[in-house]
Each structure stands twice: as C-alpha cells, then as structure tokens.
Amino acid sequence: MIITPIKDGIVLDHIKAGNAMEIYNILNLGELECSVAIIKNADSVKMGKKDVLKIDKMIDIDLNILAFIDAGITVNIIKDGKLLKRRHLELPEIVKNVLKCKNPRCITSTEQELQHIFKLTDKENRIYRCIYCETKAKINKKR
Amino acid sequence: MKNLISITDLDVKEIEELIILADKIMKNPVAYSQKCQGKKLATLFFEPSTRTRLSFEAAMYELGGNVIGFSESNSSSAAKGESVADTVKVISYYADIIAMRHPKEGAPLVGAMSASVPIINAGDGGHNHPTQTLTDLFTIYREKGGFDNLTIGLCGDLKFGRTVHSLILALARYKNVKFILISPWELTIPDYIKHEVLKKYNIEYVETSDLVSVMNALDILYMTRVQRERFFNEADYIRLKDSYVLTPNKLENAKKDLSILHPLPRVNEISVEIDRDSRACYFKQAQNGKYIRMALILKLLEVE
C-alpha cells in the first residue's frame, strides 16, 4: 500500500493500534476538505502495531484533547516535505467537553448547559475526575 | 478562602485558624455577637435538613446577622426549572454569604462559579459535607488537643458514608495518624480512598469487621449508621446490624479517654445508655458545629 508523503501538514504517529478512528472523529477530521490518510495496524518496532493519521494541511489541533485520548502519540509538523517540529504530548490538567460524566447524581445530569470538565487527579495512573462530583472518567474501553 | 466546597479547599493552616477562632467564640460569645450586624446569610436548601440549616441560622443570628432563604426546592424557583447558576447569581444580590444544600453532587461548585458572594457547601447529595467535617475536626481538637498520633476507628457504613470519606481526607494530612476501618464487607471503604489517599500517602490502616477486638486501640471512635437499604439481602442485614450497635459492654476494653463521635442523627447505632458515659461526645459535637460555622462565616466575610 502506498501513501504519498505530505508536503505541508501534520502526521500523528504512534497512535495505539485501533484508536485512529476515535481520534479522527474527536478531532473532526471528517470535516476537512484536504486529504486525510488513516493507516491502521502499521508495523512498529516500538509498539508492534500502531495507527498513523496523515493530514495534508496545516490545521490547529487541540493537543490537550489528543494527549488525553492517547498521551503516547507523536505529533510531527511537516513543512515543504520536511520534518519541521516533533512534539511529544503531556497529559492535560483539565479536559473540557470531551467526555460526559456518567454519574446520574451529578449536577451535570440535570443541568444541560453545564460544561463537562474533568481534572487530572492521578498522573501516574491517568485518572481524571469530574470537577463537580469527582466521579472517575471512563476514558477508553480499549485501553 | 473565598468559598468552602470541599474540605480539601482548606489547608492545614486554614483549618487551624478556624478551629482557634471557633474556640475563642465559644469561650466569649458576647465579643462576637455584633460582628455580622447588617449582614445577611442566605440558606438555600434545595432538600430538607434540620440540624445543618438550623445550625447555620443559629450561627448567623448569634453573630448579629440576619437570615433569608428557603428550606426545600418546592418553595424556590428551582421548581420552575431555574438553573442553580441563575438562582445563585440572583441571590448574590440579596445576601452577603450563601449556605447551600442540594441533592445533586457538585451543585454548590456550580453555584460558586456564578456567585459574587462566598458559597458554603452545606451538603451535596452523598458527595461532600465540609462543615460536618469541620465540626468533627473541631470536636477532636477540643477532646484531644490536636490531631497528631491518633488512632481513629471509623465504624459502620464506610462505603456510602460521606462524612467518613471527608474525615479521612482531612485527617490524612496530620502526622502519625492511624485508621482502623470497621465495617461489614458489604460496606467497606471505597477503593479510591484506599488507593488515592491511604496508600498514596503511606497512612497506616487496618480493615476489620470486628469492633470489639480493636476497641482497646482507639483514641477516637466515629460511629455511623448501617442502613438496611444498603444490603443486598435481609438475612445479611439482620446478621450484622447488632455488630455495629455500640453498647456499654462493647466499651469494656476501651481507653478511659476514648472520644465517641457520631455525625447524628442517630437511630439505634449507639445505645442511649452510652449518652451518660463521659466518653460520649456526639451531642457536644452538634453544639461545636454551631461555633465552627460561626468561625467559618466570619472568615469568609472577612469580619473577624
């Protein structure tokens, strides 16, 4: 399978195998008019299998959301066909409106206008809790 | 300190300042009887409560202030569908400080985000009840003179008991504190308290289902109610319910200076015979609650 290199854009590398579509959807990449390649189950020396997303355009990506979904992702910025910058992600302290609190006793369950905000409470174990009721976030079943 | 939503909003120094102030008020209430003259406390109780609301109201009146508010959501605009944020924003124009109880977890935090006056969480569902924790801490301080080197037995419903969870969070910050967690296995302390507090900060703790066998080790015994509805079957409830009822014979091996606490209301988990025992502190605890709330109101209004 041949996917041509991109000239100006972003490559999201080292995505955990199976997570590419989730990231594609959360970053709303389906709304872009440029080429977006989703590579699933690519061979990886480091990970065994990995997913890769190639976006053929320089766009603003919410790195906090990306880190929250998968902090192992590497973000490569490509300019004139060359690697301009490589970023490793850090877990964000706060995540807004990515997850919904599932606790039926939480105030967010009855007040629809409230933002769903989660705070990192345990970095080592990647635990996020709802700022209102402190219920632990269920991040991703695959993880 | 602008609001009090969770006991963890307060650091050790702030808790100490509140306790010292409450102690001063208790010793000389007249000196504080006009401190809040011209100030209004709004008690927004979206669900019924007797002692917490009356304790707040008594606290404000004894500081010379006034009280407005409602005691159930049916008599508030919440019944018309108004959001917590809007209700609190409006009440901020009428009162200088707000004490709020709500059945939904996190509602007081939502209130604090839109209020222009200090908000006190007076209980949000099964989540937080920081003024109860302050009451418990003040009582322990008055009985023991401090918090270091204490062995604290927490007995009863440790799974759903919010007062127990908050008390552990608060006491975990002091030196050489040891917890003995006494409950039926159905009602043991949640894993997150074990992993994110006790184990994380290397706090010594023991779990047991036998109250009598650990009685002689305790400096504090904090009783809570084991409720029938928490059990999966009636037989288990009947088998266990009396194990967690404190009676004089269970105190035979207890220390002479043990302090027995209970957040109240009590149903039958402490025998009334214990009320005459000098180690029973739960009614004093209820009285202490008023003084620590007076101290909190003064601190939040910055009118010491």
PDB file of N, CA and C in Angstrom, chain B residues 204-248:
ATOM      1  N   GLU B 204      -1.045   4.419  57.731  1.00  0.00           N
ATOM      2  CA  GLU B 204      -1.315   3.093  58.281  1.00  0.00           C
ATOM      3  C   GLU B 204      -2.822   2.903  58.467  1.00  0.00           C
ATOM      4  N   TYR B 205      -3.331   1.776  57.992  1.00  0.00           N
ATOM      5  CA  TYR B 205      -4.750   1.493  58.224  1.00  0.00           C
ATOM      6  C   TYR B 205      -4.980  -0.009  58.307  1.00  0.00           C
ATOM      7  N   VAL B 206      -6.030  -0.362  59.021  1.00  0.00           N
ATOM      8  CA  VAL B 206      -6.412  -1.761  59.191  1.00  0.00           C
ATOM      9  C   VAL B 206      -7.896  -1.849  58.861  1.00  0.00           C
ATOM     10  N   GLU B 207      -8.284  -2.915  58.167  1.00  0.00           N
ATOM     11  CA  GLU B 207      -9.704  -3.144  57.916  1.00  0.00           C
ATOM     12  C   GLU B 207     -10.153  -4.353  58.728  1.00  0.00           C
ATOM     13  N   THR B 208     -11.259  -4.216  59.377  1.00  0.00           N
ATOM     14  CA  THR B 208     -11.775  -5.335  60.162  1.00  0.00           C
ATOM     15  C   THR B 208     -13.304  -5.272  60.199  1.00  0.00           C
ATOM     16  N   SER B 209     -13.910  -6.409  60.524  1.00  0.00           N
ATOM     17  CA  SER B 209     -15.368  -6.385  60.695  1.00  0.00           C
ATOM     18  C   SER B 209     -15.734  -6.505  62.171  1.00  0.00           C
ATOM     19  N   ASP B 210     -14.715  -6.571  63.034  1.00  0.00           N
ATOM     20  CA  ASP B 210     -14.962  -6.815  64.454  1.00  0.00           C
ATOM     21  C   ASP B 210     -14.625  -5.582  65.298  1.00  0.00           C
ATOM     22  N   LEU B 211     -15.649  -4.908  65.759  1.00  0.00           N
ATOM     23  CA  LEU B 211     -15.453  -3.687  66.544  1.00  0.00           C
ATOM     24  C   LEU B 211     -14.795  -3.971  67.899  1.00  0.00           C
ATOM     25  N   VAL B 212     -15.270  -4.992  68.593  1.00  0.00           N
ATOM     26  CA  VAL B 212     -14.794  -5.253  69.962  1.00  0.00           C
ATOM     27  C   VAL B 212     -13.295  -5.552  69.986  1.00  0.00           C
ATOM     28  N   SER B 213     -12.817  -6.302  68.999  1.00  0.00           N
ATOM     29  CA  SER B 213     -11.404  -6.722  69.015  1.00  0.00           C
ATOM     30  C   SER B 213     -10.424  -5.559  68.840  1.00  0.00           C
ATOM     31  N   VAL B 214     -10.878  -4.440  68.327  1.00  0.00           N
ATOM     32  CA  VAL B 214      -9.958  -3.312  68.128  1.00  0.00           C
ATOM     33  C   VAL B 214     -10.227  -2.158  69.101  1.00  0.00           C
ATOM     34  N   MET B 215     -11.224  -2.339  69.921  1.00  0.00           N
ATOM     35  CA  MET B 215     -11.678  -1.236  70.791  1.00  0.00           C
ATOM     36  C   MET B 215     -10.552  -0.660  71.646  1.00  0.00           C
ATOM     37  N   ASN B 216      -9.693  -1.527  72.207  1.00  0.00           N
ATOM     38  CA  ASN B 216      -8.660  -1.036  73.131  1.00  0.00           C
ATOM     39  C   ASN B 216      -7.598  -0.168  72.450  1.00  0.00           C
ATOM     40  N   ALA B 217      -7.544  -0.192  71.130  1.00  0.00           N
ATOM     41  CA  ALA B 217      -6.509   0.583  70.425  1.00  0.00           C
ATOM     42  C   ALA B 217      -6.969   2.013  70.099  1.00  0.00           C
ATOM     43  N   LEU B 218      -8.251   2.287  70.263  1.00  0.00           N
ATOM     44  CA  LEU B 218      -8.809   3.528  69.705  1.00  0.00           C
ATOM     45  C   LEU B 218      -8.698   4.751  70.621  1.00  0.00           C
ATOM     46  N   ASP B 219      -8.331   5.892  69.999  1.00  0.00           N
ATOM     47  CA  ASP B 219      -8.411   7.184  70.691  1.00  0.00           C
ATOM     48  C   ASP B 219      -9.737   7.859  70.363  1.00  0.00           C
ATOM     49  N   ILE B 220     -10.186   7.634  69.122  1.00  0.00           N
ATOM     50  CA  ILE B 220     -11.455   8.193  68.644  1.00  0.00           C
ATOM     51  C   ILE B 220     -12.261   7.040  68.056  1.00  0.00           C
ATOM     52  N   LEU B 221     -13.549   7.003  68.368  1.00  0.00           N
ATOM     53  CA  LEU B 221     -14.442   6.052  67.692  1.00  0.00           C
ATOM     54  C   LEU B 221     -15.535   6.870  67.010  1.00  0.00           C
ATOM     55  N   TYR B 222     -15.528   6.831  65.684  1.00  0.00           N
ATOM     56  CA  TYR B 222     -16.503   7.612  64.899  1.00  0.00           C
ATOM     57  C   TYR B 222     -17.547   6.635  64.378  1.00  0.00           C
ATOM     58  N   MET B 223     -18.743   6.708  64.945  1.00  0.00           N
ATOM     59  CA  MET B 223     -19.810   5.763  64.592  1.00  0.00           C
ATOM     60  C   MET B 223     -20.671   6.326  63.451  1.00  0.00           C
ATOM     61  N   THR B 224     -21.088   5.445  62.569  1.00  0.00           N
ATOM     62  CA  THR B 224     -22.081   5.847  61.549  1.00  0.00           C
ATOM     63  C   THR B 224     -23.148   4.758  61.510  1.00  0.00           C
ATOM     64  N   ARG B 225     -24.222   5.048  60.845  1.00  0.00           N
ATOM     65  CA  ARG B 225     -25.358   4.132  60.830  1.00  0.00           C
ATOM     66  C   ARG B 225     -25.233   3.110  59.704  1.00  0.00           C
ATOM     67  N   VAL B 226     -25.508   1.867  60.023  1.00  0.00           N
ATOM     68  CA  VAL B 226     -25.594   0.826  58.990  1.00  0.00           C
ATOM     69  C   VAL B 226     -27.061   0.741  58.575  1.00  0.00           C
ATOM     70  N   GLN B 227     -27.331   1.129  57.353  1.00  0.00           N
ATOM     71  CA  GLN B 227     -28.732   1.218  56.917  1.00  0.00           C
ATOM     72  C   GLN B 227     -29.189  -0.055  56.222  1.00  0.00           C
ATOM     73  N   ARG B 228     -30.390  -0.444  56.512  1.00  0.00           N
ATOM     74  CA  ARG B 228     -30.985  -1.659  55.957  1.00  0.00           C
ATOM     75  C   ARG B 228     -30.929  -1.658  54.419  1.00  0.00           C
ATOM     76  N   GLU B 229     -31.210  -0.503  53.815  1.00  0.00           N
ATOM     77  CA  GLU B 229     -31.314  -0.453  52.351  1.00  0.00           C
ATOM     78  C   GLU B 229     -29.973  -0.645  51.627  1.00  0.00           C
ATOM     79  N   ARG B 230     -28.874  -0.629  52.404  1.00  0.00           N
ATOM     80  CA  ARG B 230     -27.565  -0.814  51.768  1.00  0.00           C
ATOM     81  C   ARG B 230     -27.238  -2.290  51.528  1.00  0.00           C
ATOM     82  N   PHE B 231     -28.021  -3.190  52.103  1.00  0.00           N
ATOM     83  CA  PHE B 231     -27.721  -4.626  51.983  1.00  0.00           C
ATOM     84  C   PHE B 231     -28.476  -5.262  50.829  1.00  0.00           C
ATOM     85  N   PHE B 232     -27.849  -6.284  50.258  1.00  0.00           N
ATOM     86  CA  PHE B 232     -28.492  -6.980  49.141  1.00  0.00           C
ATOM     87  C   PHE B 232     -29.595  -7.912  49.637  1.00  0.00           C
ATOM     88  N   ASN B 233     -29.402  -8.461  50.822  1.00  0.00           N
ATOM     89  CA  ASN B 233     -30.493  -9.295  51.338  1.00  0.00           C
ATOM     90  C   ASN B 233     -30.714  -9.067  52.831  1.00  0.00           C
ATOM     91  N   GLU B 234     -31.929  -9.281  53.215  1.00  0.00           N
ATOM     92  CA  GLU B 234     -32.397  -9.009  54.571  1.00  0.00           C
ATOM     93  C   GLU B 234     -31.627  -9.843  55.612  1.00  0.00           C
ATOM     94  N   ALA B 235     -31.315 -11.101  55.242  1.00  0.00           N
ATOM     95  CA  ALA B 235     -30.644 -12.005  56.186  1.00  0.00           C
ATOM     96  C   ALA B 235     -29.286 -11.443  56.616  1.00  0.00           C
ATOM     97  N   ASP B 236     -28.546 -10.895  55.657  1.00  0.00           N
ATOM     98  CA  ASP B 236     -27.236 -10.321  55.976  1.00  0.00           C
ATOM     99  C   ASP B 236     -27.391  -9.130  56.916  1.00  0.00           C
ATOM    100  N   TYR B 237     -28.405  -8.328  56.626  1.00  0.00           N
ATOM    101  CA  TYR B 237     -28.634  -7.145  57.471  1.00  0.00           C
ATOM    102  C   TYR B 237     -28.921  -7.568  58.909  1.00  0.00           C
ATOM    103  N   ILE B 238     -29.817  -8.544  59.055  1.00  0.00           N
ATOM    104  CA  ILE B 238     -30.199  -8.990  60.400  1.00  0.00           C
ATOM    105  C   ILE B 238     -28.995  -9.597  61.129  1.00  0.00           C
ATOM    106  N   ARG B 239     -28.183 -10.335  60.377  1.00  0.00           N
ATOM    107  CA  ARG B 239     -26.996 -10.968  60.960  1.00  0.00           C
ATOM    108  C   ARG B 239     -25.992  -9.924  61.463  1.00  0.00           C
ATOM    109  N   LEU B 240     -25.886  -8.824  60.749  1.00  0.00           N
ATOM    110  CA  LEU B 240     -24.808  -7.874  61.041  1.00  0.00           C
ATOM    111  C   LEU B 240     -25.209  -6.638  61.823  1.00  0.00           C
ATOM    112  N   LYS B 241     -26.491  -6.327  61.833  1.00  0.00           N
ATOM    113  CA  LYS B 241     -26.862  -4.992  62.324  1.00  0.00           C
ATOM    114  C   LYS B 241     -26.429  -4.726  63.775  1.00  0.00           C
ATOM    115  N   ASP B 242     -26.514  -5.769  64.628  1.00  0.00           N
ATOM    116  CA  ASP B 242     -26.173  -5.529  66.029  1.00  0.00           C
ATOM    117  C   ASP B 242     -24.669  -5.452  66.276  1.00  0.00           C
ATOM    118  N   SER B 243     -23.880  -5.973  65.330  1.00  0.00           N
ATOM    119  CA  SER B 243     -22.420  -5.914  65.491  1.00  0.00           C
ATOM    120  C   SER B 243     -21.951  -4.470  65.531  1.00  0.00           C
ATOM    121  N   TYR B 244     -22.731  -3.608  64.923  1.00  0.00           N
ATOM    122  CA  TYR B 244     -22.301  -2.219  64.800  1.00  0.00           C
ATOM    123  C   TYR B 244     -23.182  -1.285  65.624  1.00  0.00           C
ATOM    124  N   VAL B 245     -23.786  -1.856  66.651  1.00  0.00           N
ATOM    125  CA  VAL B 245     -24.523  -1.040  67.620  1.00  0.00           C
ATOM    126  C   VAL B 245     -23.640  -0.951  68.862  1.00  0.00           C
ATOM    127  N   LEU B 246     -23.308   0.271  69.239  1.00  0.00           N
ATOM    128  CA  LEU B 246     -22.411   0.455  70.387  1.00  0.00           C
ATOM    129  C   LEU B 246     -23.209   0.359  71.691  1.00  0.00           C
ATOM    130  N   THR B 247     -22.817  -0.594  72.523  1.00  0.00           N
ATOM    131  CA  THR B 247     -23.464  -0.789  73.822  1.00  0.00           C
ATOM    132  C   THR B 247     -22.387  -0.745  74.906  1.00  0.00           C
ATOM    133  N   PRO B 248     -22.765  -0.527  76.174  1.00  0.00           N
ATOM    134  CA  PRO B 248     -21.745  -0.397  77.235  1.00  0.00           C
ATOM    135  C   PRO B 248     -20.799  -1.590  77.304  1.00  0.00           C
TER     136      PRO B 248
END
